[in-house]
Amino acid sequence: MCIRDRRNENVAGDIPLSDILNNDFWGFPIDHQQSHKSYRPLTTLSFRLTKDLHGELAPRPFHVVNLLLHAMVTMAVTALSILLLRSHTGALISGLVFATHPVHCDVVAPPHGRAELLSALMYVIAIAVHLHAMRIQHKPLPSWAAVAAESLMLGISLFCKETGFVAIAILVGVEMVARWHRMRHRTQPLRFAALMLACAGWFALRVVLTGGSGNAPGLKHGMNSVAGQRSLTSRFLSYSYYQWYHFRLLLWPDVLSHDWSFESVPLVHSMIDPRNLLTVCFFGGALLLGLYMVTSPASLDCEIQMVIGGLVVAPYLPVSNLLFVVGFDIAERVMYTPSIGFGLAIGYLVRSHRPRGIRRVLVHCGIGFLVGMYGWRTLRRNMDWQTNISLWLATTTELPGNAKALGTVGDMYKHTANYEQAIHFYLQADRITDSLMGQ
């Protein structure tokens, strides 16, 4: 973790604040051979300020700040829901689903999850400002205050985490939907052009500060198991199945882990593997939903669907391994922002159907059950994050095939002179590693 690792001089305070602009998220110079090119200076600055205010690198203040940021994101999501859905009931449901979702533990609990929190907060605000400006602005000239606010939020988001740029794609989609449905009174080309120009300026500044894109170091062994497969069929089927698995983490997060490496979820090697049926159903459902959105006659609902779909798809697509290979197969943290769209979708469904009588009671009871289960799972998952040993032991329970977790627990028991337990976990890790090597 970037906080516990004392080599990160950005956070420890061993270097001037100005040097943060020259270093990556993990403390390496951005042009260093080992740099991962994760340029997030504003997130790093927030770490430094937290450390300076507290006086030492203790975990509690960093976790408290993350909790406060998650609360702020929840409020921003609820405000966006009110603006988008125009239903306080739908907004309340969206806010509760997002606030309690268990997949957020992997972002809120560890300090380095702050990059996701800050970035998400900024571009949720940017989207809300843009929608508000579209709905109230009927003058021929754009609202420069809205343009300034949006561009500022997008710039901050981009320098908190590189995936902050996805909000721009969502705003472009909203503008296209408005023009597609001939809501020209809601679009202002001059305002949007000014916003795009400001975003181009932020990108140019980022390129100047980082000295270009550069290449990140190669993948560590086992972190992205699919990428190491020689069979094109295995790579295609496994990556496709993992898209469904990420969606499953949103829908029903019964299995949670901070580490999914070393084929924790077995790869799909054969066309006759029954898991392919889940993949086909997932992509088929997504295609039908997309076609419905495109052909929807209701212009306002289409705008809502565009924002919801954009919030689910746009932040996830760059880290999905579909466009290019990233450093992991599965990761809960990348579902933080897509869960915003997921919460909005549930609120939108309730608002759209407007159940009455006994159906309303049943729907509200179902939502209450879902939120209650999410809250209970979140509480249990937070218990796993109490200590290193409890976290890795939870991983061995949730993912018994994770050789890295088994070996790490063995190391921890060895360091406490509990050699019997250490040998037990080492043998399990070796057995799994041998089976993976034999494939």
XYZ file of C-alpha atoms in Angstrom:
439
model
C 0.000 0.000 0.000
C 1.213 3.441 -0.846
C 0.863 4.666 2.764
C 2.518 1.809 4.574
C 5.425 1.671 2.148
C 7.999 4.065 3.638
C 9.755 4.356 0.291
C 6.954 6.633 -0.894
C 8.633 9.912 -0.069
C 5.689 11.837 -1.504
C 3.598 10.842 1.509
C 6.296 10.548 4.165
C 7.246 14.185 3.646
C 10.905 13.613 2.818
C 10.716 15.712 -0.361
C 9.320 19.175 -1.230
C 5.658 19.391 -2.164
C 6.593 20.569 -5.652
C 8.238 17.197 -6.361
C 4.826 15.526 -6.207
C 4.235 16.910 -9.697
C 7.200 14.879 -10.957
C 6.390 11.546 -9.289
C 3.799 8.839 -9.851
C 1.236 7.581 -7.351
C 3.663 5.119 -5.769
C 6.510 7.573 -5.243
C 8.674 6.845 -8.291
C 9.697 9.617 -10.697
C 7.255 9.506 -13.603
C 10.088 8.841 -16.074
C 11.608 6.078 -13.892
C 11.842 2.574 -15.362
C 9.762 1.130 -12.484
C 7.062 3.800 -12.668
C 3.552 2.499 -13.350
C 2.676 5.855 -14.979
C -0.175 6.290 -12.494
C -0.048 10.076 -12.346
C -2.399 11.223 -9.556
C -0.775 14.278 -7.963
C -3.912 15.632 -6.274
C -4.580 12.296 -4.573
C -0.949 12.128 -3.449
C -1.209 15.701 -2.169
C -4.258 14.732 -0.096
C -2.190 11.891 1.457
C 0.579 14.331 2.277
C -1.831 16.801 3.879
C -3.449 14.024 5.936
C -0.037 12.935 7.178
C 1.074 16.498 7.970
C -2.128 17.251 9.879
C -1.876 14.055 11.931
C 1.901 14.117 12.301
C 2.600 10.468 11.468
C 1.765 7.687 9.035
C -0.953 6.072 11.154
C -3.735 4.234 9.272
C -6.717 5.636 11.206
C -6.698 9.244 9.872
C -6.372 8.016 6.300
C -9.299 5.668 6.785
C -11.418 8.406 8.412
C -10.803 10.709 5.453
C -11.807 7.915 3.067
C -15.029 7.383 5.018
C -15.830 11.095 4.819
C -15.140 11.103 1.088
C -17.427 8.090 0.583
C -20.148 9.944 2.487
C -19.633 12.956 0.200
C -19.831 10.761 -2.911
C -23.052 9.239 -1.549
C -24.556 12.704 -1.079
C -23.466 13.696 -4.592
C -25.012 10.514 -6.018
C -28.267 11.212 -4.178
C -28.314 14.794 -5.472
C -27.671 13.532 -9.015
C -30.501 11.017 -8.570
C -32.941 13.766 -7.563
C -31.936 15.836 -10.581
C -32.038 12.891 -12.966
C -35.001 10.852 -11.715
C -37.103 13.721 -10.336
C -38.259 11.359 -7.632
C -37.238 11.590 -3.989
C -38.159 7.940 -3.446
C -36.021 6.832 -6.381
C -33.169 9.075 -5.205
C -33.353 7.659 -1.680
C -33.195 4.105 -3.021
C -30.257 4.958 -5.291
C -28.383 6.614 -2.434
C -28.968 3.723 -0.017
C -27.921 1.063 -2.524
C -24.741 2.973 -3.327
C -23.920 3.822 0.307
C -24.159 0.228 1.540
C -22.761 -1.720 -1.405
C -20.140 -4.226 -0.135
C -17.879 -3.860 -3.170
C -16.875 -0.431 -1.851
C -14.880 -1.914 1.034
C -11.920 -2.466 -1.286
C -11.905 1.288 -1.994
C -12.876 2.849 1.336
C -10.897 0.605 3.701
C -7.357 0.878 2.222
C -5.721 4.320 1.918
C -4.875 3.949 -1.761
C -8.586 3.682 -2.601
C -8.798 7.451 -2.200
C -7.955 7.930 -5.881
C -11.273 6.293 -6.817
C -13.167 8.308 -4.211
C -11.835 11.704 -5.244
C -12.174 11.033 -8.958
C -15.732 9.733 -8.631
C -16.775 12.674 -6.447
C -15.514 15.208 -8.951
C -17.116 13.790 -12.053
C -20.443 13.021 -10.403
C -20.571 16.726 -9.532
C -19.521 17.608 -13.096
C -22.323 15.477 -14.575
C -24.869 16.979 -12.179
C -23.790 20.536 -13.062
C -24.018 19.734 -16.781
C -27.514 18.258 -16.501
C -28.688 21.186 -14.385
C -27.327 23.675 -16.919
C -29.050 21.820 -19.778
C -32.402 21.877 -18.013
C -32.545 25.502 -16.843
C -30.620 27.263 -19.609
C -32.787 28.712 -22.375
C -30.707 31.737 -23.247
C -28.785 31.932 -26.528
C -25.499 32.368 -24.677
C -24.043 29.610 -22.491
C -23.809 29.727 -18.723
C -20.117 30.382 -18.260
C -20.391 29.616 -14.545
C -21.557 26.090 -15.402
C -18.786 25.681 -17.977
C -16.175 26.840 -15.458
C -17.512 24.523 -12.737
C -17.684 21.507 -15.040
C -14.223 22.006 -16.480
C -12.749 22.501 -12.997
C -14.364 19.316 -11.674
C -13.243 17.323 -14.697
C -9.691 18.641 -14.381
C -9.515 17.744 -10.691
C -10.926 14.295 -11.441
C -8.313 13.722 -14.153
C -5.464 14.576 -11.768
C -6.907 12.420 -8.973
C -7.002 9.337 -11.195
C -6.358 8.900 -14.894
C -9.784 7.304 -15.480
C -11.416 10.643 -14.632
C -11.631 11.340 -18.352
C -14.596 8.949 -18.693
C -16.978 11.670 -17.478
C -16.288 13.498 -20.736
C -17.605 10.491 -22.669
C -20.794 10.540 -20.596
C -21.323 14.256 -21.238
C -20.790 13.727 -24.975
C -23.393 10.942 -24.846
C -25.901 13.183 -23.057
C -25.466 15.899 -25.690
C -25.874 13.366 -28.511
C -29.064 12.003 -26.935
C -30.494 15.517 -26.647
C -29.815 16.168 -30.334
C -31.051 12.711 -31.386
C -34.413 13.403 -29.757
C -34.482 16.960 -31.084
C -34.296 18.582 -27.650
C -32.327 21.458 -29.158
C -33.501 23.849 -26.466
C -31.450 21.715 -24.054
C -28.236 21.784 -26.098
C -25.878 24.716 -26.547
C -23.027 24.051 -28.974
C -21.044 27.072 -27.798
C -21.147 25.941 -24.176
C -20.232 22.374 -25.047
C -17.411 23.487 -27.353
C -15.994 25.610 -24.542
C -16.146 22.622 -22.191
C -14.388 20.348 -24.688
C -11.708 23.006 -25.231
C -11.124 23.201 -21.474
C -10.857 19.410 -21.269
C -8.344 19.393 -24.114
C -6.342 21.903 -22.092
C -6.345 19.588 -19.063
C -5.138 16.686 -21.221
C -2.385 18.834 -22.696
C -1.268 19.883 -19.215
C -1.185 16.264 -18.102
C 0.943 15.293 -21.106
C 3.355 18.145 -20.383
C 3.687 17.173 -16.706
C 4.172 13.473 -17.423
C 6.426 13.994 -20.421
C 4.254 11.812 -22.647
C 2.512 8.499 -22.194
C 5.516 6.203 -21.734
C 5.319 2.490 -21.074
C 4.474 0.922 -17.736
C 6.545 -2.045 -16.542
C 5.479 -5.530 -17.573
C 2.818 -7.526 -15.759
C 3.833 -9.335 -12.593
C 3.516 -13.108 -12.731
C 0.036 -14.290 -11.807
C -1.590 -10.859 -11.527
C -3.305 -11.207 -14.911
C -3.471 -14.941 -15.481
C -5.437 -14.674 -18.711
C -2.791 -12.516 -20.382
C -0.255 -15.327 -19.968
C -2.371 -17.893 -21.806
C -1.055 -18.960 -25.196
C -4.428 -20.135 -26.431
C -6.456 -17.402 -28.098
C -9.619 -19.364 -27.273
C -8.768 -19.425 -23.555
C -8.044 -15.704 -23.518
C -11.244 -14.822 -25.370
C -13.527 -17.076 -23.293
C -11.918 -16.150 -19.963
C -11.922 -12.392 -20.521
C -15.531 -12.610 -21.712
C -16.553 -14.598 -18.649
C -14.802 -12.132 -16.345
C -17.045 -9.345 -17.666
C -20.010 -11.266 -16.304
C -18.158 -11.911 -13.064
C -17.583 -8.202 -12.514
C -21.289 -7.566 -13.077
C -22.036 -10.333 -10.593
C -20.004 -8.421 -8.007
C -22.457 -5.542 -8.438
C -25.558 -7.706 -8.400
C -24.778 -10.133 -5.584
C -21.330 -9.667 -3.977
C -21.260 -12.853 -1.920
C -17.554 -13.498 -2.599
C -15.213 -10.580 -1.884
C -11.437 -10.412 -1.844
C -8.785 -7.725 -2.106
C -6.689 -10.081 -4.256
C -7.954 -12.175 -7.186
C -4.624 -13.190 -8.701
C -3.269 -16.623 -9.700
C -6.497 -17.889 -11.269
C -8.552 -17.399 -8.132
C -11.514 -17.664 -10.488
C -10.657 -20.599 -12.807
C -10.098 -19.719 -16.445
C -12.438 -20.862 -19.206
C -10.502 -23.087 -21.616
C -13.237 -24.901 -23.538
C -16.208 -23.880 -25.655
C -18.326 -26.490 -23.866
C -17.636 -25.049 -20.405
C -21.124 -24.398 -18.901
C -19.978 -20.969 -17.661
C -20.063 -19.792 -21.270
C -23.853 -19.784 -20.980
C -23.614 -17.045 -18.349
C -21.344 -15.076 -20.651
C -23.762 -15.378 -23.588
C -26.753 -14.375 -21.429
C -24.856 -11.380 -20.048
C -23.752 -9.989 -23.403
C -27.084 -10.829 -24.999
C -28.944 -8.967 -22.264
C -26.589 -5.998 -22.560
C -27.170 -5.886 -26.337
C -30.959 -5.977 -25.971
C -30.837 -3.267 -23.320
C -28.688 -1.092 -25.565
C -31.097 -1.527 -28.487
C -34.023 -0.615 -26.238
C -32.266 2.560 -25.124
C -31.512 3.590 -28.717
C -35.098 3.024 -29.878
C -36.799 4.402 -26.752
C -39.502 6.917 -27.728
C -39.306 8.762 -24.406
C -36.628 11.432 -24.773
C -36.292 12.209 -21.054
C -36.043 8.512 -20.150
C -33.431 8.080 -22.869
C -31.362 10.817 -21.231
C -31.646 9.038 -17.881
C -30.691 5.724 -19.469
C -27.698 7.349 -21.163
C -26.345 8.653 -17.853
C -26.977 5.344 -16.063
C -25.456 3.285 -18.864
C -22.533 5.682 -19.138
C -21.794 5.499 -15.427
C -21.830 1.685 -15.545
C -19.886 1.155 -18.772
C -17.570 4.150 -19.296
C -15.494 3.851 -16.064
C -15.255 0.081 -16.390
C -14.367 -0.285 -20.061
C -10.744 1.022 -19.816
C -9.928 -1.526 -17.083
C -11.909 -4.459 -18.498
C -9.018 -6.033 -20.486
C -11.221 -5.694 -23.575
C -9.451 -2.661 -25.027
C -5.957 -3.428 -23.739
C -4.370 -5.618 -21.086
C -4.269 -4.226 -17.543
C -2.531 -5.504 -14.413
C -5.317 -7.718 -13.063
C -8.047 -10.160 -14.042
C -10.682 -9.142 -11.507
C -10.678 -6.231 -9.062
C -13.471 -4.982 -6.824
C -12.112 -1.433 -6.685
C -12.843 -0.811 -10.370
C -16.558 -1.351 -9.672
C -16.846 1.670 -7.367
C -17.977 4.107 -10.052
C -20.054 1.552 -12.017
C -21.945 0.946 -8.764
C -23.164 4.556 -9.024
C -24.949 3.639 -12.240
C -26.162 0.402 -10.653
C -27.766 2.295 -7.761
C -29.322 4.802 -10.153
C -30.711 1.939 -12.237
C -32.527 0.431 -9.258
C -33.979 3.824 -8.308
C -35.002 4.396 -11.924
C -36.777 1.031 -12.161
C -38.798 1.748 -9.015
C -39.647 5.248 -10.235
C -40.641 4.056 -13.706
C -43.034 1.313 -12.628
C -44.634 3.306 -9.774
C -46.081 0.230 -8.008
C -49.341 0.637 -6.112
C -51.009 -1.187 -3.245
C -49.577 -4.541 -2.277
C -47.039 -4.395 -5.119
C -45.615 -1.203 -3.658
C -45.248 -2.865 -0.265
C -43.533 -5.877 -1.838
C -41.161 -3.702 -3.871
C -40.195 -1.615 -0.851
C -39.709 -4.749 1.241
C -37.481 -6.164 -1.500
C -35.413 -2.967 -1.612
C -35.194 -3.005 2.180
C -34.005 -6.625 2.106
C -31.392 -5.816 -0.563
C -30.054 -2.775 1.318
C -30.061 -4.729 4.572
C -28.103 -7.594 3.027
C -25.647 -5.173 1.445
C -25.179 -3.406 4.779
C -24.641 -6.673 6.650
C -22.138 -7.907 4.072
C -20.309 -4.581 4.221
C -20.098 -4.796 8.012
C -18.700 -8.323 7.841
C -16.243 -7.376 5.129
C -14.960 -4.434 7.181
C -14.106 -6.868 9.946
C -11.760 -8.621 7.521
C -9.824 -5.369 7.073
C -8.910 -5.070 10.787
C -5.430 -6.591 10.434
C -3.167 -8.019 7.733
C -3.617 -11.567 8.949
C -7.416 -11.286 9.121
C -7.503 -9.834 5.604
C -5.404 -12.587 4.045
C -7.151 -15.327 6.043
C -10.467 -14.034 4.702
C -9.029 -14.303 1.198
C -8.082 -17.960 1.741
C -11.658 -18.588 2.926
C -13.378 -16.740 0.080
C -10.956 -17.938 -2.609
C -9.447 -21.286 -1.531
C -7.593 -21.525 -4.836
C -5.606 -18.306 -4.351
C -2.015 -19.564 -4.020
C -0.688 -16.077 -3.304
C -2.980 -15.663 -0.297
C -2.076 -19.088 1.068
C 1.641 -18.378 0.725
C 1.273 -14.938 2.328
C -0.565 -16.385 5.330
C 2.176 -19.012 5.613
C 4.785 -16.230 5.703
C 2.884 -14.415 8.451
C 2.660 -17.540 10.606
C 6.364 -18.228 10.023
C 7.269 -14.720 11.253
C 5.311 -15.373 14.468
C 7.095 -18.754 14.929
C 3.846 -20.680 14.354
C 5.609 -23.168 12.122
C 2.894 -25.817 12.141
C 0.336 -23.438 10.658
C 2.955 -22.008 8.290
C 3.732 -25.462 6.878
C 0.015 -26.172 6.519
C -0.556 -23.099 4.344
C 2.697 -23.535 2.412
C 1.697 -27.073 1.435
C -1.685 -25.878 0.200
C -0.047 -23.095 -1.809
C 2.458 -25.524 -3.348
C -0.299 -27.973 -4.287
C -2.287 -25.286 -6.091
C 0.811 -23.863 -7.778
C 1.787 -27.329 -9.033
C -1.690 -27.864 -10.467
C -1.565 -24.495 -12.255
C 1.868 -25.262 -13.674
C 0.627 -28.604 -14.938
C -2.182 -27.082 -17.012
